[in-house]
C-alpha cells in the first residue's frame, strides 16, 4: 500500500504546470492552418488597398471642397452687402446682391482712377493713417494689395529674387522693392532692398544685397506670391535665371558716422 501511494503522488511543481483543459489561456497554442494564414493575408491586402483608395479620394476631393467652400462663402459675403437693400424693396433673387457688388467694385476702380477720385481717396487714407490701431492693419493690407495690383508703381514689388540666406548653400525667396547706392571709401556699390517674407507675406525681413549676387528667376510677382503663400507647393520643377535688367537706382547717400 505504501508503494502504491508513492507511485501516485505528484510533485507540486509538476502539478502547477499541468494543463487545464477548461482554461484557454493555459492551453498550448495550436498551429495555424494554411487557410487561416491565407485569409489573414487577404484581409491585410484588402485593408491596405481600401486605405490607399480612401486617402486618394480625400486628396482629390479636399482642394475641391475647400475651393467650393471658400467660393460659396465669398459669394454669400459679397452678396450680403446689397441683398438687405433688395429685401427691403421686396426683391428676393439670390446672386443679385453679388452682381451688384461686382458692378460697384468696378465703378469704384473707375472713380479712383480719375483725378477727383484719387484726391478723395488720398484724404480718406490720410484720416485712416492717423488712427492709432487701424493704420497698422491698413498699411499691411495695402502693401499686399499693392504688390499684386496690375497698376505697378514705385511702392510695389519689382521682381522676384533668390538670395543666399541664411548660409552658403541655402537660398530664400524674396521680392526686390527698391535699389540704393552705398557710397563708401572703396567706391559706390549698388544694393537691392530685398524683402524676404517670414510669415506668409505681410511680415518679413529686409536685406540689402549686392545686385550682382541676386538670382533673378523667370517668375512673375504673382507666381512668387503663390509660392510663398502656398508654402512652396506651387514651386515649378525648373527655375531658370534671367539676366539682370538695367534700372535706375535711387542715389541715397548712406554716410558713415565718424
PDB file of C-alpha atoms in Angstrom:
ATOM      1  CA  UNK A   1       0.000   0.000   0.000  1.00  0.00           C
ATOM      2  CA  UNK A   2       2.868   2.357   0.708  1.00  0.00           C
ATOM      3  CA  UNK A   3       4.388   1.649  -2.682  1.00  0.00           C
ATOM      4  CA  UNK A   4       1.084   2.417  -4.457  1.00  0.00           C
ATOM      5  CA  UNK A   5       0.738   5.749  -2.608  1.00  0.00           C
ATOM      6  CA  UNK A   6       4.308   6.716  -3.521  1.00  0.00           C
ATOM      7  CA  UNK A   7       3.685   5.964  -7.221  1.00  0.00           C
ATOM      8  CA  UNK A   8       0.504   8.044  -7.386  1.00  0.00           C
ATOM      9  CA  UNK A   9       1.898  11.120  -5.624  1.00  0.00           C
ATOM     10  CA  UNK A  10       2.754  14.106  -7.934  1.00  0.00           C
ATOM     11  CA  UNK A  11       5.211  16.889  -7.058  1.00  0.00           C
ATOM     12  CA  UNK A  12       3.765  20.364  -6.547  1.00  0.00           C
ATOM     13  CA  UNK A  13       5.929  21.912  -9.314  1.00  0.00           C
ATOM     14  CA  UNK A  14       4.571  19.464 -11.895  1.00  0.00           C
ATOM     15  CA  UNK A  15       1.023  19.982 -10.650  1.00  0.00           C
ATOM     16  CA  UNK A  16       1.330  23.755 -11.204  1.00  0.00           C
ATOM     17  CA  UNK A  17       2.476  23.217 -14.756  1.00  0.00           C
ATOM     18  CA  UNK A  18      -0.335  20.843 -15.539  1.00  0.00           C
ATOM     19  CA  UNK A  19      -2.603  21.981 -18.373  1.00  0.00           C
ATOM     20  CA  UNK A  20      -6.144  22.874 -17.500  1.00  0.00           C
ATOM     21  CA  UNK A  21      -8.366  21.981 -20.482  1.00  0.00           C
ATOM     22  CA  UNK A  22     -11.071  24.363 -19.302  1.00  0.00           C
ATOM     23  CA  UNK A  23      -8.713  27.393 -19.254  1.00  0.00           C
ATOM     24  CA  UNK A  24      -7.945  28.596 -22.856  1.00  0.00           C
ATOM     25  CA  UNK A  25      -5.186  30.916 -21.626  1.00  0.00           C
ATOM     26  CA  UNK A  26      -3.183  27.968 -20.276  1.00  0.00           C
ATOM     27  CA  UNK A  27      -3.840  25.703 -23.214  1.00  0.00           C
ATOM     28  CA  UNK A  28      -0.911  25.298 -25.657  1.00  0.00           C
ATOM     29  CA  UNK A  29      -1.121  27.325 -28.918  1.00  0.00           C
ATOM     30  CA  UNK A  30      -2.500  25.446 -31.852  1.00  0.00           C
ATOM     31  CA  UNK A  31      -0.618  25.502 -35.138  1.00  0.00           C
ATOM     32  CA  UNK A  32      -2.260  27.864 -37.659  1.00  0.00           C
ATOM     33  CA  UNK A  33      -3.617  26.209 -40.742  1.00  0.00           C
ATOM     34  CA  UNK A  34      -2.719  27.401 -44.295  1.00  0.00           C
ATOM     35  CA  UNK A  35      -6.318  28.515 -44.782  1.00  0.00           C
ATOM     36  CA  UNK A  36      -6.144  30.882 -41.789  1.00  0.00           C
ATOM     37  CA  UNK A  37      -2.828  32.385 -42.939  1.00  0.00           C
ATOM     38  CA  UNK A  38      -4.187  32.977 -46.441  1.00  0.00           C
ATOM     39  CA  UNK A  39      -7.305  34.599 -45.010  1.00  0.00           C
ATOM     40  CA  UNK A  40      -5.248  36.979 -42.856  1.00  0.00           C
ATOM     41  CA  UNK A  41      -3.018  37.908 -45.790  1.00  0.00           C
ATOM     42  CA  UNK A  42      -6.035  38.629 -47.991  1.00  0.00           C
ATOM     43  CA  UNK A  43      -7.593  40.785 -45.274  1.00  0.00           C
ATOM     44  CA  UNK A  44      -4.353  42.764 -44.872  1.00  0.00           C
ATOM     45  CA  UNK A  45      -4.070  43.338 -48.623  1.00  0.00           C
ATOM     46  CA  UNK A  46      -7.722  44.369 -48.858  1.00  0.00           C
ATOM     47  CA  UNK A  47      -7.385  46.731 -45.898  1.00  0.00           C
ATOM     48  CA  UNK A  48      -4.271  48.348 -47.399  1.00  0.00           C
ATOM     49  CA  UNK A  49      -5.991  48.764 -50.793  1.00  0.00           C
ATOM     50  CA  UNK A  50      -9.086  50.320 -49.213  1.00  0.00           C
ATOM     51  CA  UNK A  51      -6.952  52.694 -47.139  1.00  0.00           C
ATOM     52  CA  UNK A  52      -4.970  53.846 -50.192  1.00  0.00           C
ATOM     53  CA  UNK A  53      -8.060  54.423 -52.300  1.00  0.00           C
ATOM     54  CA  UNK A  54      -9.787  56.263 -49.469  1.00  0.00           C
ATOM     55  CA  UNK A  55      -6.786  58.559 -48.985  1.00  0.00           C
ATOM     56  CA  UNK A  56      -6.613  59.115 -52.754  1.00  0.00           C
ATOM     57  CA  UNK A  57     -10.247  60.181 -52.717  1.00  0.00           C
ATOM     58  CA  UNK A  58      -9.580  62.547 -49.804  1.00  0.00           C
ATOM     59  CA  UNK A  59      -6.587  64.082 -51.585  1.00  0.00           C
ATOM     60  CA  UNK A  60      -8.646  64.642 -54.743  1.00  0.00           C
ATOM     61  CA  UNK A  61     -11.765  65.972 -53.033  1.00  0.00           C
ATOM     62  CA  UNK A  62     -10.069  68.124 -50.380  1.00  0.00           C
ATOM     63  CA  UNK A  63      -8.989  71.003 -52.700  1.00  0.00           C
ATOM     64  CA  UNK A  64     -12.347  70.813 -54.496  1.00  0.00           C
ATOM     65  CA  UNK A  65     -14.232  71.045 -51.198  1.00  0.00           C
ATOM     66  CA  UNK A  66     -12.042  73.886 -49.923  1.00  0.00           C
ATOM     67  CA  UNK A  67     -12.419  75.795 -53.201  1.00  0.00           C
ATOM     68  CA  UNK A  68     -16.185  75.310 -53.206  1.00  0.00           C
ATOM     69  CA  UNK A  69     -16.482  76.306 -49.540  1.00  0.00           C
ATOM     70  CA  UNK A  70     -14.380  79.472 -49.926  1.00  0.00           C
ATOM     71  CA  UNK A  71     -16.149  80.427 -53.172  1.00  0.00           C
ATOM     72  CA  UNK A  72     -19.568  79.886 -51.612  1.00  0.00           C
ATOM     73  CA  UNK A  73     -18.558  81.862 -48.513  1.00  0.00           C
ATOM     74  CA  UNK A  74     -17.215  84.687 -50.671  1.00  0.00           C
ATOM     75  CA  UNK A  75     -20.399  84.825 -52.752  1.00  0.00           C
ATOM     76  CA  UNK A  76     -22.553  84.953 -49.618  1.00  0.00           C
ATOM     77  CA  UNK A  77     -20.271  87.539 -48.014  1.00  0.00           C
ATOM     78  CA  UNK A  78     -20.294  89.856 -51.033  1.00  0.00           C
ATOM     79  CA  UNK A  79     -23.970  89.230 -51.649  1.00  0.00           C
ATOM     80  CA  UNK A  80     -24.716  90.340 -48.090  1.00  0.00           C
ATOM     81  CA  UNK A  81     -23.747  93.943 -48.830  1.00  0.00           C
ATOM     82  CA  UNK A  82     -26.677  94.728 -51.124  1.00  0.00           C
ATOM     83  CA  UNK A  83     -29.095  91.827 -50.531  1.00  0.00           C
ATOM     84  CA  UNK A  84     -30.686  93.514 -47.451  1.00  0.00           C
ATOM     85  CA  UNK A  85     -31.415  96.546 -49.630  1.00  0.00           C
ATOM     86  CA  UNK A  86     -33.138  94.396 -52.233  1.00  0.00           C
ATOM     87  CA  UNK A  87     -35.004  92.533 -49.450  1.00  0.00           C
ATOM     88  CA  UNK A  88     -36.497  95.814 -48.227  1.00  0.00           C
ATOM     89  CA  UNK A  89     -37.618  96.519 -51.784  1.00  0.00           C
ATOM     90  CA  UNK A  90     -39.312  93.131 -51.960  1.00  0.00           C
ATOM     91  CA  UNK A  91     -36.831  91.643 -54.448  1.00  0.00           C
ATOM     92  CA  UNK A  92     -35.567  88.237 -53.335  1.00  0.00           C
ATOM     93  CA  UNK A  93     -33.254  86.977 -56.064  1.00  0.00           C
ATOM     94  CA  UNK A  94     -30.163  85.126 -54.895  1.00  0.00           C
ATOM     95  CA  UNK A  95     -26.998  86.431 -56.514  1.00  0.00           C
ATOM     96  CA  UNK A  96     -28.396  89.851 -57.365  1.00  0.00           C
ATOM     97  CA  UNK A  97     -26.519  91.425 -54.464  1.00  0.00           C
ATOM     98  CA  UNK A  98     -23.329  89.666 -55.580  1.00  0.00           C
ATOM     99  CA  UNK A  99     -23.630  91.032 -59.121  1.00  0.00           C
ATOM    100  CA  UNK A 100     -24.396  94.483 -57.732  1.00  0.00           C
ATOM    101  CA  UNK A 101     -21.276  94.308 -55.561  1.00  0.00           C
ATOM    102  CA  UNK A 102     -19.119  93.388 -58.565  1.00  0.00           C
ATOM    103  CA  UNK A 103     -20.504  96.329 -60.525  1.00  0.00           C
ATOM    104  CA  UNK A 104     -19.930  98.600 -57.518  1.00  0.00           C
ATOM    105  CA  UNK A 105     -16.286  97.477 -57.223  1.00  0.00           C
ATOM    106  CA  UNK A 106     -15.782  98.106 -60.929  1.00  0.00           C
ATOM    107  CA  UNK A 107     -17.237 101.607 -60.666  1.00  0.00           C
ATOM    108  CA  UNK A 108     -15.031 102.337 -57.637  1.00  0.00           C
ATOM    109  CA  UNK A 109     -11.999 101.338 -59.679  1.00  0.00           C
ATOM    110  CA  UNK A 110     -13.007 103.741 -62.449  1.00  0.00           C
ATOM    111  CA  UNK A 111     -13.713 106.531 -59.974  1.00  0.00           C
ATOM    112  CA  UNK A 112     -10.428 106.162 -58.078  1.00  0.00           C
ATOM    113  CA  UNK A 113      -8.501 106.198 -61.372  1.00  0.00           C
ATOM    114  CA  UNK A 114      -9.723 109.726 -62.031  1.00  0.00           C
ATOM    115  CA  UNK A 115      -8.217 112.866 -60.517  1.00  0.00           C
ATOM    116  CA  UNK A 116     -11.208 113.675 -58.300  1.00  0.00           C
ATOM    117  CA  UNK A 117     -11.475 110.095 -57.042  1.00  0.00           C
ATOM    118  CA  UNK A 118      -7.774 109.815 -56.274  1.00  0.00           C
ATOM    119  CA  UNK A 119      -7.930 113.079 -54.310  1.00  0.00           C
ATOM    120  CA  UNK A 120     -10.890 111.929 -52.241  1.00  0.00           C
ATOM    121  CA  UNK A 121      -9.206 108.565 -51.688  1.00  0.00           C
ATOM    122  CA  UNK A 122      -5.999 110.298 -50.573  1.00  0.00           C
ATOM    123  CA  UNK A 123      -7.915 112.372 -47.999  1.00  0.00           C
ATOM    124  CA  UNK A 124      -9.665 109.271 -46.633  1.00  0.00           C
ATOM    125  CA  UNK A 125      -6.375 107.397 -46.486  1.00  0.00           C
ATOM    126  CA  UNK A 126      -4.827 110.301 -44.572  1.00  0.00           C
ATOM    127  CA  UNK A 127      -7.541 110.052 -41.910  1.00  0.00           C
ATOM    128  CA  UNK A 128      -7.099 106.269 -41.639  1.00  0.00           C
ATOM    129  CA  UNK A 129      -3.339 106.607 -41.161  1.00  0.00           C
ATOM    130  CA  UNK A 130      -3.933 108.928 -38.229  1.00  0.00           C
ATOM    131  CA  UNK A 131      -5.848 106.266 -36.296  1.00  0.00           C
ATOM    132  CA  UNK A 132      -3.597 104.531 -33.738  1.00  0.00           C
ATOM    133  CA  UNK A 133      -4.506 100.854 -34.279  1.00  0.00           C
ATOM    134  CA  UNK A 134      -6.253 100.831 -37.629  1.00  0.00           C
ATOM    135  CA  UNK A 135      -3.318 102.345 -39.503  1.00  0.00           C
ATOM    136  CA  UNK A 136      -1.112  99.265 -38.934  1.00  0.00           C
ATOM    137  CA  UNK A 137      -3.757  96.908 -40.309  1.00  0.00           C
ATOM    138  CA  UNK A 138      -4.409  99.217 -43.251  1.00  0.00           C
ATOM    139  CA  UNK A 139      -0.716  99.597 -44.077  1.00  0.00           C
ATOM    140  CA  UNK A 140      -0.076  95.829 -44.032  1.00  0.00           C
ATOM    141  CA  UNK A 141      -3.110  95.025 -46.170  1.00  0.00           C
ATOM    142  CA  UNK A 142      -2.302  97.834 -48.596  1.00  0.00           C
ATOM    143  CA  UNK A 143       1.223  96.523 -49.130  1.00  0.00           C
ATOM    144  CA  UNK A 144      -0.130  93.121 -50.081  1.00  0.00           C
ATOM    145  CA  UNK A 145      -2.795  94.553 -52.402  1.00  0.00           C
ATOM    146  CA  UNK A 146      -0.313  96.953 -53.979  1.00  0.00           C
ATOM    147  CA  UNK A 147       2.110  94.102 -54.661  1.00  0.00           C
ATOM    148  CA  UNK A 148      -0.423  92.203 -56.774  1.00  0.00           C
ATOM    149  CA  UNK A 149      -2.014  95.300 -58.294  1.00  0.00           C
ATOM    150  CA  UNK A 150      -1.979  95.472 -62.106  1.00  0.00           C
ATOM    151  CA  UNK A 151      -1.021  99.153 -61.847  1.00  0.00           C
ATOM    152  CA  UNK A 152       2.567  98.656 -60.692  1.00  0.00           C
ATOM    153  CA  UNK A 153       4.133 101.737 -59.149  1.00  0.00           C
ATOM    154  CA  UNK A 154       7.158 102.628 -57.055  1.00  0.00           C
ATOM    155  CA  UNK A 155       5.765 101.045 -53.882  1.00  0.00           C
ATOM    156  CA  UNK A 156       5.051  97.631 -55.378  1.00  0.00           C
ATOM    157  CA  UNK A 157       7.326  94.633 -55.651  1.00  0.00           C
ATOM    158  CA  UNK A 158       9.650  94.999 -58.628  1.00  0.00           C
ATOM    159  CA  UNK A 159      10.971  91.490 -59.200  1.00  0.00           C
ATOM    160  CA  UNK A 160      11.137  88.076 -57.620  1.00  0.00           C
ATOM    161  CA  UNK A 161      14.588  87.444 -56.192  1.00  0.00           C
ATOM    162  CA  UNK A 162      16.505  84.484 -54.806  1.00  0.00           C
ATOM    163  CA  UNK A 163      19.273  85.297 -52.353  1.00  0.00           C
ATOM    164  CA  UNK A 164      21.751  83.162 -50.441  1.00  0.00           C
ATOM    165  CA  UNK A 165      20.253  83.074 -46.954  1.00  0.00           C
ATOM    166  CA  UNK A 166      20.842  82.253 -44.129  1.00  0.00           C
ATOM    167  CA  UNK A 167      24.096  80.461 -45.017  1.00  0.00           C
ATOM    168  CA  UNK A 168      26.061  79.300 -48.049  1.00  0.00           C
ATOM    169  CA  UNK A 169      24.224  76.565 -49.914  1.00  0.00           C
ATOM    170  CA  UNK A 170      20.763  77.710 -48.773  1.00  0.00           C
ATOM    171  CA  UNK A 171      18.516  80.122 -50.644  1.00  0.00           C
ATOM    172  CA  UNK A 172      15.466  82.209 -49.804  1.00  0.00           C
ATOM    173  CA  UNK A 173      12.687  83.688 -51.917  1.00  0.00           C
ATOM    174  CA  UNK A 174      12.151  87.417 -51.756  1.00  0.00           C
ATOM    175  CA  UNK A 175      10.991  90.473 -53.645  1.00  0.00           C
ATOM    176  CA  UNK A 176      13.073  93.407 -54.817  1.00  0.00           C
ATOM    177  CA  UNK A 177      11.397  96.559 -53.546  1.00  0.00           C
ATOM    178  CA  UNK A 178      13.971  99.230 -54.367  1.00  0.00           C
ATOM    179  CA  UNK A 179      17.623  99.876 -55.166  1.00  0.00           C
ATOM    180  CA  UNK A 180      20.118 102.034 -53.322  1.00  0.00           C
ATOM    181  CA  UNK A 181      23.694 103.163 -53.922  1.00  0.00           C
ATOM    182  CA  UNK A 182      26.004 102.755 -50.938  1.00  0.00           C
ATOM    183  CA  UNK A 183      28.851 105.306 -51.038  1.00  0.00           C
ATOM    184  CA  UNK A 184      31.914 104.195 -49.098  1.00  0.00           C
ATOM    185  CA  UNK A 185      35.649 104.874 -49.166  1.00  0.00           C
ATOM    186  CA  UNK A 186      36.115 101.966 -51.573  1.00  0.00           C
ATOM    187  CA  UNK A 187      33.635 103.387 -54.051  1.00  0.00           C
ATOM    188  CA  UNK A 188      29.959 103.148 -54.882  1.00  0.00           C
ATOM    189  CA  UNK A 189      28.156  99.850 -54.501  1.00  0.00           C
ATOM    190  CA  UNK A 190      24.680  99.191 -55.860  1.00  0.00           C
ATOM    191  CA  UNK A 191      22.481  97.354 -53.382  1.00  0.00           C
ATOM    192  CA  UNK A 192      18.977  96.000 -53.762  1.00  0.00           C
ATOM    193  CA  UNK A 193      16.446  96.059 -50.964  1.00  0.00           C
ATOM    194  CA  UNK A 194      15.096  92.507 -50.866  1.00  0.00           C
ATOM    195  CA  UNK A 195      12.021  91.753 -48.793  1.00  0.00           C
ATOM    196  CA  UNK A 196      12.015  88.142 -47.545  1.00  0.00           C
ATOM    197  CA  UNK A 197       8.663  87.137 -46.002  1.00  0.00           C
ATOM    198  CA  UNK A 198       8.868  85.098 -42.810  1.00  0.00           C
ATOM    199  CA  UNK A 199       5.147  84.769 -42.015  1.00  0.00           C
ATOM    200  CA  UNK A 200       3.186  84.215 -45.213  1.00  0.00           C
ATOM    201  CA  UNK A 201       3.544  87.642 -46.864  1.00  0.00           C
ATOM    202  CA  UNK A 202       2.775  90.512 -44.503  1.00  0.00           C
ATOM    203  CA  UNK A 203       5.703  90.008 -42.080  1.00  0.00           C
ATOM    204  CA  UNK A 204       9.313  89.638 -43.149  1.00  0.00           C
ATOM    205  CA  UNK A 205      12.882  90.861 -43.087  1.00  0.00           C
ATOM    206  CA  UNK A 206      14.654  93.354 -45.330  1.00  0.00           C
ATOM    207  CA  UNK A 207      18.132  92.585 -46.655  1.00  0.00           C
ATOM    208  CA  UNK A 208      20.460  94.855 -48.599  1.00  0.00           C
ATOM    209  CA  UNK A 209      22.157  92.578 -51.114  1.00  0.00           C
ATOM    210  CA  UNK A 210      24.605  93.391 -53.860  1.00  0.00           C
ATOM    211  CA  UNK A 211      22.766  93.462 -57.174  1.00  0.00           C
ATOM    212  CA  UNK A 212      25.313  91.113 -58.759  1.00  0.00           C
ATOM    213  CA  UNK A 213      24.712  88.452 -56.099  1.00  0.00           C
ATOM    214  CA  UNK A 214      20.941  88.317 -56.616  1.00  0.00           C
ATOM    215  CA  UNK A 215      19.480  85.497 -58.693  1.00  0.00           C
ATOM    216  CA  UNK A 216      16.521  86.712 -60.732  1.00  0.00           C
ATOM    217  CA  UNK A 217      14.298  83.755 -61.701  1.00  0.00           C
ATOM    218  CA  UNK A 218      11.847  83.722 -64.577  1.00  0.00           C
ATOM    219  CA  UNK A 219       8.880  84.153 -62.256  1.00  0.00           C
ATOM    220  CA  UNK A 220       6.295  86.893 -62.135  1.00  0.00           C
ATOM    221  CA  UNK A 221       5.297  88.703 -58.950  1.00  0.00           C
ATOM    222  CA  UNK A 222       2.059  86.746 -58.648  1.00  0.00           C
ATOM    223  CA  UNK A 223       3.849  83.431 -59.130  1.00  0.00           C
ATOM    224  CA  UNK A 224       6.290  84.379 -56.380  1.00  0.00           C
ATOM    225  CA  UNK A 225       3.440  85.289 -54.031  1.00  0.00           C
ATOM    226  CA  UNK A 226       1.689  81.994 -54.774  1.00  0.00           C
ATOM    227  CA  UNK A 227       4.884  80.071 -53.973  1.00  0.00           C
ATOM    228  CA  UNK A 228       5.296  81.817 -50.613  1.00  0.00           C
ATOM    229  CA  UNK A 229       1.638  81.692 -49.559  1.00  0.00           C
ATOM    230  CA  UNK A 230       1.319  78.007 -50.520  1.00  0.00           C
ATOM    231  CA  UNK A 231       4.431  77.086 -48.579  1.00  0.00           C
ATOM    232  CA  UNK A 232       6.344  76.114 -51.725  1.00  0.00           C
ATOM    233  CA  UNK A 233       3.728  73.639 -53.000  1.00  0.00           C
ATOM    234  CA  UNK A 234       3.299  75.586 -56.253  1.00  0.00           C
ATOM    235  CA  UNK A 235       7.028  75.653 -56.892  1.00  0.00           C
ATOM    236  CA  UNK A 236       7.841  74.846 -60.545  1.00  0.00           C
ATOM    237  CA  UNK A 237      10.160  71.937 -61.189  1.00  0.00           C
ATOM    238  CA  UNK A 238      12.603  74.048 -63.196  1.00  0.00           C
ATOM    239  CA  UNK A 239      13.529  77.669 -62.445  1.00  0.00           C
ATOM    240  CA  UNK A 240      15.714  79.498 -64.945  1.00  0.00           C
ATOM    241  CA  UNK A 241      17.767  82.546 -64.083  1.00  0.00           C
ATOM    242  CA  UNK A 242      17.236  85.739 -66.051  1.00  0.00           C
ATOM    243  CA  UNK A 243      19.795  88.382 -66.885  1.00  0.00           C
ATOM    244  CA  UNK A 244      19.600  91.443 -64.610  1.00  0.00           C
ATOM    245  CA  UNK A 245      17.539  94.194 -66.175  1.00  0.00           C
ATOM    246  CA  UNK A 246      19.019  97.707 -66.249  1.00  0.00           C
ATOM    247  CA  UNK A 247      17.090 100.057 -63.985  1.00  0.00           C
ATOM    248  CA  UNK A 248      17.503 103.445 -62.440  1.00  0.00           C
ATOM    249  CA  UNK A 249      18.938 103.478 -58.955  1.00  0.00           C
ATOM    250  CA  UNK A 250      17.975 105.830 -56.185  1.00  0.00           C
ATOM    251  CA  UNK A 251      21.112 107.715 -55.194  1.00  0.00           C
ATOM    252  CA  UNK A 252      20.670 107.637 -51.447  1.00  0.00           C
ATOM    253  CA  UNK A 253      23.772 108.563 -49.516  1.00  0.00           C
ATOM    254  CA  UNK A 254      24.492 106.307 -46.598  1.00  0.00           C
ATOM    255  CA  UNK A 255      27.171 108.389 -44.933  1.00  0.00           C
ATOM    256  CA  UNK A 256      29.393 106.681 -42.456  1.00  0.00           C
ATOM    257  CA  UNK A 257      29.327 108.063 -38.965  1.00  0.00           C
ATOM    258  CA  UNK A 258      32.582 109.469 -37.706  1.00  0.00           C
TER     259      UNK A 258
END
